[in-house]
């Protein structure tokens, strides 16, 4: 299990009740396996195509416009898929609308470190790799599952807070943030074999140091909007 999926696992175990009704949007077979192997009992995996793979059925759902009733699931989860949407903000709000207890989103963070990585071509501004490497569903991989590379929309804490406060201003929203440094792809982009080997050895040490000194500048980001707890803190003027 790579660092990204370890982070994913950490967050679903921390914030989700295993017996709750959960919708996973933009999911693939690895998402299905993660929830299944960690003994979640009532989860539905979905994606834009709604295709079946390895005998596992995936519900057809467009994150930009989720065809489900308000609060029809306890939790809604999105891992590394919102940045493929043409309307990323709307995707978050749709997740919030159909959830009763909260939403968990794992995406790239718009941190200084990520800006530097993008400038150095160690991370993509437009995800050309997504359309060059078809997934297990045979999807095209670009924006809204087209063959056009998606712009990689990255988030900050302040942006998440502004978005949800604008959409549902009744409450003082309770939002938890988690951070992780993920450099698993960086070494693969280096062509020099010696430098690549050095990086593979150095990166784990570097990550441990970064977590201590600049944790919030991580390039990987998760936020959990606790809808259930937020409802306990309605603004006094309502």
mmCIF file of C-alpha atoms in Angstrom:
data_model
loop_
_atom_site.group_PDB
_atom_site.id
_atom_site.type_symbol
_atom_site.label_atom_id
_atom_site.label_comp_id
_atom_site.label_asym_id
_atom_site.label_seq_id
_atom_site.Cartn_x
_atom_site.Cartn_y
_atom_site.Cartn_z
ATOM 1 C CA UNK A 1 0.000 0.000 0.000
ATOM 2 C CA UNK A 2 1.519 3.332 -1.084
ATOM 3 C CA UNK A 3 1.597 6.495 1.040
ATOM 4 C CA UNK A 4 -1.523 7.920 -0.592
ATOM 5 C CA UNK A 5 -3.640 4.865 0.210
ATOM 6 C CA UNK A 6 -2.216 4.653 3.731
ATOM 7 C CA UNK A 7 -3.406 8.235 4.185
ATOM 8 C CA UNK A 8 -6.762 7.323 2.645
ATOM 9 C CA UNK A 9 -7.116 4.354 4.997
ATOM 10 C CA UNK A 10 -6.141 6.452 8.014
ATOM 11 C CA UNK A 11 -8.878 8.982 7.263
ATOM 12 C CA UNK A 12 -11.739 6.584 6.580
ATOM 13 C CA UNK A 13 -10.955 4.697 9.802
ATOM 14 C CA UNK A 14 -10.707 7.929 11.778
ATOM 15 C CA UNK A 15 -13.836 9.695 10.549
ATOM 16 C CA UNK A 16 -16.324 7.089 9.285
ATOM 17 C CA UNK A 17 -18.486 4.636 11.168
ATOM 18 C CA UNK A 18 -18.047 1.212 9.557
ATOM 19 C CA UNK A 19 -21.746 0.412 9.853
ATOM 20 C CA UNK A 20 -22.984 3.693 8.351
ATOM 21 C CA UNK A 21 -24.398 4.075 4.860
ATOM 22 C CA UNK A 22 -21.539 5.417 2.722
ATOM 23 C CA UNK A 23 -21.320 6.628 -0.871
ATOM 24 C CA UNK A 24 -17.867 6.658 -2.491
ATOM 25 C CA UNK A 25 -17.841 8.870 -5.591
ATOM 26 C CA UNK A 26 -15.307 8.746 -8.414
ATOM 27 C CA UNK A 27 -14.306 5.290 -7.220
ATOM 28 C CA UNK A 28 -12.196 2.560 -8.782
ATOM 29 C CA UNK A 29 -11.420 -1.008 -7.845
ATOM 30 C CA UNK A 30 -8.787 0.097 -5.303
ATOM 31 C CA UNK A 31 -11.393 2.173 -3.458
ATOM 32 C CA UNK A 32 -13.714 -0.843 -3.383
ATOM 33 C CA UNK A 33 -10.965 -3.067 -2.011
ATOM 34 C CA UNK A 34 -10.004 -0.534 0.669
ATOM 35 C CA UNK A 35 -13.516 -0.339 2.108
ATOM 36 C CA UNK A 36 -14.093 -4.062 1.771
ATOM 37 C CA UNK A 37 -10.790 -5.062 3.389
ATOM 38 C CA UNK A 38 -11.404 -2.670 6.282
ATOM 39 C CA UNK A 39 -14.786 -4.280 6.972
ATOM 40 C CA UNK A 40 -17.129 -1.451 6.038
ATOM 41 C CA UNK A 41 -20.537 -3.102 5.806
ATOM 42 C CA UNK A 42 -22.771 -0.695 3.857
ATOM 43 C CA UNK A 43 -20.849 1.213 1.192
ATOM 44 C CA UNK A 44 -21.675 1.994 -2.431
ATOM 45 C CA UNK A 45 -18.899 2.732 -4.909
ATOM 46 C CA UNK A 46 -19.785 4.909 -7.879
ATOM 47 C CA UNK A 47 -18.202 6.621 -10.856
ATOM 48 C CA UNK A 48 -19.206 8.529 -13.958
ATOM 49 C CA UNK A 49 -19.332 5.470 -16.194
ATOM 50 C CA UNK A 50 -21.121 3.123 -13.802
ATOM 51 C CA UNK A 51 -19.214 0.169 -15.203
ATOM 52 C CA UNK A 52 -18.546 -3.223 -13.673
ATOM 53 C CA UNK A 53 -15.066 -4.588 -13.047
ATOM 54 C CA UNK A 54 -13.983 -7.933 -11.626
ATOM 55 C CA UNK A 55 -17.615 -8.691 -10.881
ATOM 56 C CA UNK A 56 -17.974 -5.554 -8.728
ATOM 57 C CA UNK A 57 -20.789 -3.189 -9.660
ATOM 58 C CA UNK A 58 -20.276 0.555 -9.543
ATOM 59 C CA UNK A 59 -23.215 2.938 -9.457
ATOM 60 C CA UNK A 60 -23.383 5.551 -12.214
ATOM 61 C CA UNK A 61 -23.087 8.974 -10.583
ATOM 62 C CA UNK A 62 -21.923 12.335 -11.908
ATOM 63 C CA UNK A 63 -20.263 14.200 -9.039
ATOM 64 C CA UNK A 64 -21.245 17.510 -10.609
ATOM 65 C CA UNK A 65 -24.909 16.559 -10.254
ATOM 66 C CA UNK A 66 -25.515 13.636 -7.890
ATOM 67 C CA UNK A 67 -28.885 12.077 -8.640
ATOM 68 C CA UNK A 68 -29.722 11.238 -5.022
ATOM 69 C CA UNK A 69 -32.078 12.713 -2.430
ATOM 70 C CA UNK A 70 -30.857 15.114 0.243
ATOM 71 C CA UNK A 71 -29.184 13.311 3.162
ATOM 72 C CA UNK A 72 -29.718 9.901 1.548
ATOM 73 C CA UNK A 73 -26.317 8.674 2.799
ATOM 74 C CA UNK A 74 -24.622 9.073 6.161
ATOM 75 C CA UNK A 75 -21.243 9.899 4.602
ATOM 76 C CA UNK A 76 -19.973 10.692 1.130
ATOM 77 C CA UNK A 77 -16.299 10.131 0.274
ATOM 78 C CA UNK A 78 -14.186 11.394 -2.625
ATOM 79 C CA UNK A 79 -10.574 10.353 -3.130
ATOM 80 C CA UNK A 80 -8.489 11.998 -5.868
ATOM 81 C CA UNK A 81 -11.440 12.585 -8.186
ATOM 82 C CA UNK A 82 -12.808 16.092 -7.531
ATOM 83 C CA UNK A 83 -9.968 17.610 -9.554
ATOM 84 C CA UNK A 84 -11.323 15.775 -12.610
ATOM 85 C CA UNK A 85 -14.602 17.718 -12.355
ATOM 86 C CA UNK A 86 -15.392 20.743 -14.488
ATOM 87 C CA UNK A 87 -17.237 22.111 -11.439
ATOM 88 C CA UNK A 88 -15.133 21.099 -8.419
ATOM 89 C CA UNK A 89 -16.921 23.419 -5.990
ATOM 90 C CA UNK A 90 -20.283 22.098 -7.089
ATOM 91 C CA UNK A 91 -19.011 18.562 -6.616
ATOM 92 C CA UNK A 92 -18.192 19.272 -2.968
ATOM 93 C CA UNK A 93 -21.585 20.888 -2.398
ATOM 94 C CA UNK A 94 -23.392 17.954 -4.004
ATOM 95 C CA UNK A 95 -21.549 15.589 -1.683
ATOM 96 C CA UNK A 96 -22.552 17.759 1.269
ATOM 97 C CA UNK A 97 -26.182 17.863 0.135
ATOM 98 C CA UNK A 98 -26.652 14.074 -0.061
ATOM 99 C CA UNK A 99 -24.798 13.380 3.200
ATOM 100 C CA UNK A 100 -26.392 13.328 6.643
ATOM 101 C CA UNK A 101 -23.338 13.086 8.906
ATOM 102 C CA UNK A 102 -20.455 14.444 6.843
ATOM 103 C CA UNK A 103 -18.169 14.303 3.842
ATOM 104 C CA UNK A 104 -14.538 13.247 3.500
ATOM 105 C CA UNK A 105 -12.460 14.584 0.625
ATOM 106 C CA UNK A 106 -8.830 13.701 -0.165
ATOM 107 C CA UNK A 107 -7.187 15.920 -2.744
ATOM 108 C CA UNK A 108 -4.017 17.801 -3.581
ATOM 109 C CA UNK A 109 -3.296 20.849 -1.410
ATOM 110 C CA UNK A 110 -2.603 24.267 -2.877
ATOM 111 C CA UNK A 111 0.462 24.673 -0.677
ATOM 112 C CA UNK A 112 3.724 26.476 -1.302
ATOM 113 C CA UNK A 113 5.434 23.111 -1.672
ATOM 114 C CA UNK A 114 2.968 22.026 -4.343
ATOM 115 C CA UNK A 115 3.449 25.305 -6.186
ATOM 116 C CA UNK A 116 7.209 24.677 -6.207
ATOM 117 C CA UNK A 117 6.750 21.087 -7.349
ATOM 118 C CA UNK A 118 4.509 22.244 -10.194
ATOM 119 C CA UNK A 119 7.036 24.896 -11.204
ATOM 120 C CA UNK A 120 9.791 22.272 -11.294
ATOM 121 C CA UNK A 121 7.577 19.957 -13.381
ATOM 122 C CA UNK A 122 7.476 17.406 -10.568
ATOM 123 C CA UNK A 123 3.697 17.788 -10.449
ATOM 124 C CA UNK A 124 1.248 18.523 -13.233
ATOM 125 C CA UNK A 125 -0.808 21.671 -13.698
ATOM 126 C CA UNK A 126 -2.927 19.902 -16.313
ATOM 127 C CA UNK A 127 -3.171 16.153 -15.788
ATOM 128 C CA UNK A 128 -1.917 14.920 -19.135
ATOM 129 C CA UNK A 129 -0.897 11.615 -17.550
ATOM 130 C CA UNK A 130 -4.545 10.846 -16.813
ATOM 131 C CA UNK A 131 -5.458 10.536 -20.487
ATOM 132 C CA UNK A 132 -2.203 8.769 -21.404
ATOM 133 C CA UNK A 133 -2.798 5.989 -18.881
ATOM 134 C CA UNK A 134 -6.323 4.542 -19.171
ATOM 135 C CA UNK A 135 -7.690 3.119 -15.935
ATOM 136 C CA UNK A 136 -9.138 -0.315 -15.307
ATOM 137 C CA UNK A 137 -12.562 0.880 -16.507
ATOM 138 C CA UNK A 138 -11.232 2.086 -19.839
ATOM 139 C CA UNK A 139 -12.338 5.631 -18.994
ATOM 140 C CA UNK A 140 -10.746 8.500 -20.884
ATOM 141 C CA UNK A 141 -9.496 10.096 -17.672
ATOM 142 C CA UNK A 142 -9.732 13.790 -18.527
ATOM 143 C CA UNK A 143 -12.099 16.496 -17.326
ATOM 144 C CA UNK A 144 -15.563 14.950 -16.750
ATOM 145 C CA UNK A 145 -14.205 11.710 -18.233
ATOM 146 C CA UNK A 146 -13.395 13.307 -21.587
ATOM 147 C CA UNK A 147 -10.136 13.085 -23.548
ATOM 148 C CA UNK A 148 -9.208 16.660 -22.558
ATOM 149 C CA UNK A 149 -6.640 16.762 -19.714
ATOM 150 C CA UNK A 150 -8.185 18.220 -16.577
ATOM 151 C CA UNK A 151 -6.768 21.191 -14.724
ATOM 152 C CA UNK A 152 -5.631 19.919 -11.310
ATOM 153 C CA UNK A 153 -7.715 21.984 -8.901
ATOM 154 C CA UNK A 154 -5.988 22.192 -5.521
ATOM 155 C CA UNK A 155 -7.498 23.309 -2.226
ATOM 156 C CA UNK A 156 -6.715 25.317 0.908
ATOM 157 C CA UNK A 157 -8.387 25.260 4.301
ATOM 158 C CA UNK A 158 -9.726 28.779 3.846
ATOM 159 C CA UNK A 159 -11.300 27.938 0.516
ATOM 160 C CA UNK A 160 -13.100 24.916 1.947
ATOM 161 C CA UNK A 161 -14.441 27.013 4.822
ATOM 162 C CA UNK A 162 -15.633 29.834 2.555
ATOM 163 C CA UNK A 163 -17.345 27.397 0.221
ATOM 164 C CA UNK A 164 -19.348 25.565 2.864
ATOM 165 C CA UNK A 165 -20.172 28.726 4.824
ATOM 166 C CA UNK A 166 -21.594 30.277 1.662
ATOM 167 C CA UNK A 167 -23.680 27.222 0.839
ATOM 168 C CA UNK A 168 -25.061 26.566 4.322
ATOM 169 C CA UNK A 169 -24.668 29.726 6.461
ATOM 170 C CA UNK A 170 -26.944 28.531 9.262
ATOM 171 C CA UNK A 171 -24.151 26.766 11.110
ATOM 172 C CA UNK A 172 -20.690 27.284 12.510
ATOM 173 C CA UNK A 173 -19.208 24.427 10.502
ATOM 174 C CA UNK A 174 -16.867 21.934 12.109
ATOM 175 C CA UNK A 175 -14.133 20.989 9.642
ATOM 176 C CA UNK A 176 -11.153 18.756 10.372
ATOM 177 C CA UNK A 177 -8.015 18.847 8.239
ATOM 178 C CA UNK A 178 -5.346 16.203 7.746
ATOM 179 C CA UNK A 179 -1.997 16.519 5.956
ATOM 180 C CA UNK A 180 0.416 14.141 4.253
ATOM 181 C CA UNK A 181 3.563 14.424 2.166
ATOM 182 C CA UNK A 182 3.463 12.206 -0.879
ATOM 183 C CA UNK A 183 6.541 12.016 -3.070
ATOM 184 C CA UNK A 184 6.172 8.497 -4.444
ATOM 185 C CA UNK A 185 6.002 9.768 -8.022
ATOM 186 C CA UNK A 186 8.871 12.255 -7.744
ATOM 187 C CA UNK A 187 11.682 9.682 -7.947
ATOM 188 C CA UNK A 188 10.061 8.084 -10.990
ATOM 189 C CA UNK A 189 10.359 11.355 -12.908
ATOM 190 C CA UNK A 190 14.154 11.432 -12.438
ATOM 191 C CA UNK A 191 16.025 9.822 -15.332
ATOM 192 C CA UNK A 192 19.458 9.678 -13.729
ATOM 193 C CA UNK A 193 19.667 6.244 -12.092
ATOM 194 C CA UNK A 194 22.062 7.253 -9.313
ATOM 195 C CA UNK A 195 20.001 10.307 -8.324
ATOM 196 C CA UNK A 196 16.846 8.201 -8.417
ATOM 197 C CA UNK A 197 18.337 5.635 -6.014
ATOM 198 C CA UNK A 198 19.469 8.388 -3.654
ATOM 199 C CA UNK A 199 16.024 9.978 -3.700
ATOM 200 C CA UNK A 200 14.324 6.669 -2.929
ATOM 201 C CA UNK A 201 16.499 6.388 0.205
ATOM 202 C CA UNK A 202 16.284 10.049 1.213
ATOM 203 C CA UNK A 203 12.562 10.723 0.674
ATOM 204 C CA UNK A 204 11.283 8.784 3.773
ATOM 205 C CA UNK A 205 13.736 10.676 5.997
ATOM 206 C CA UNK A 206 12.836 13.989 4.389
ATOM 207 C CA UNK A 207 9.107 13.334 4.846
ATOM 208 C CA UNK A 208 9.576 12.619 8.565
ATOM 209 C CA UNK A 209 11.360 15.959 8.987
ATOM 210 C CA UNK A 210 8.797 17.899 6.940
ATOM 211 C CA UNK A 211 5.947 16.510 9.021
ATOM 212 C CA UNK A 212 7.526 18.098 12.076
ATOM 213 C CA UNK A 213 8.553 21.497 10.760
ATOM 214 C CA UNK A 214 6.033 22.383 8.020
ATOM 215 C CA UNK A 215 3.135 19.932 8.325
ATOM 216 C CA UNK A 216 0.562 22.286 6.806
ATOM 217 C CA UNK A 217 2.661 22.756 3.672
ATOM 218 C CA UNK A 218 2.000 19.138 2.720
ATOM 219 C CA UNK A 219 1.120 18.381 -0.868
ATOM 220 C CA UNK A 220 -1.682 15.961 0.056
ATOM 221 C CA UNK A 221 -4.721 17.155 1.929
ATOM 222 C CA UNK A 222 -7.888 15.739 3.471
ATOM 223 C CA UNK A 223 -10.830 17.568 4.924
ATOM 224 C CA UNK A 224 -13.777 16.165 6.817
ATOM 225 C CA UNK A 225 -16.833 18.401 7.088
ATOM 226 C CA UNK A 226 -18.627 17.137 10.177
ATOM 227 C CA UNK A 227 -22.220 17.880 9.251
ATOM 228 C CA UNK A 228 -23.659 16.168 12.309
ATOM 229 C CA UNK A 229 -21.579 18.190 14.735
ATOM 230 C CA UNK A 230 -22.079 21.431 12.762
ATOM 231 C CA UNK A 231 -25.825 21.171 13.278
ATOM 232 C CA UNK A 232 -25.218 21.513 17.013
ATOM 233 C CA UNK A 233 -23.754 24.983 16.485
ATOM 234 C CA UNK A 234 -26.444 27.015 14.768
ATOM 235 C CA UNK A 235 -25.710 30.744 14.613
ATOM 236 C CA UNK A 236 -27.548 32.795 17.240
ATOM 237 C CA UNK A 237 -29.229 34.995 14.637
ATOM 238 C CA UNK A 238 -31.038 32.064 13.009
#
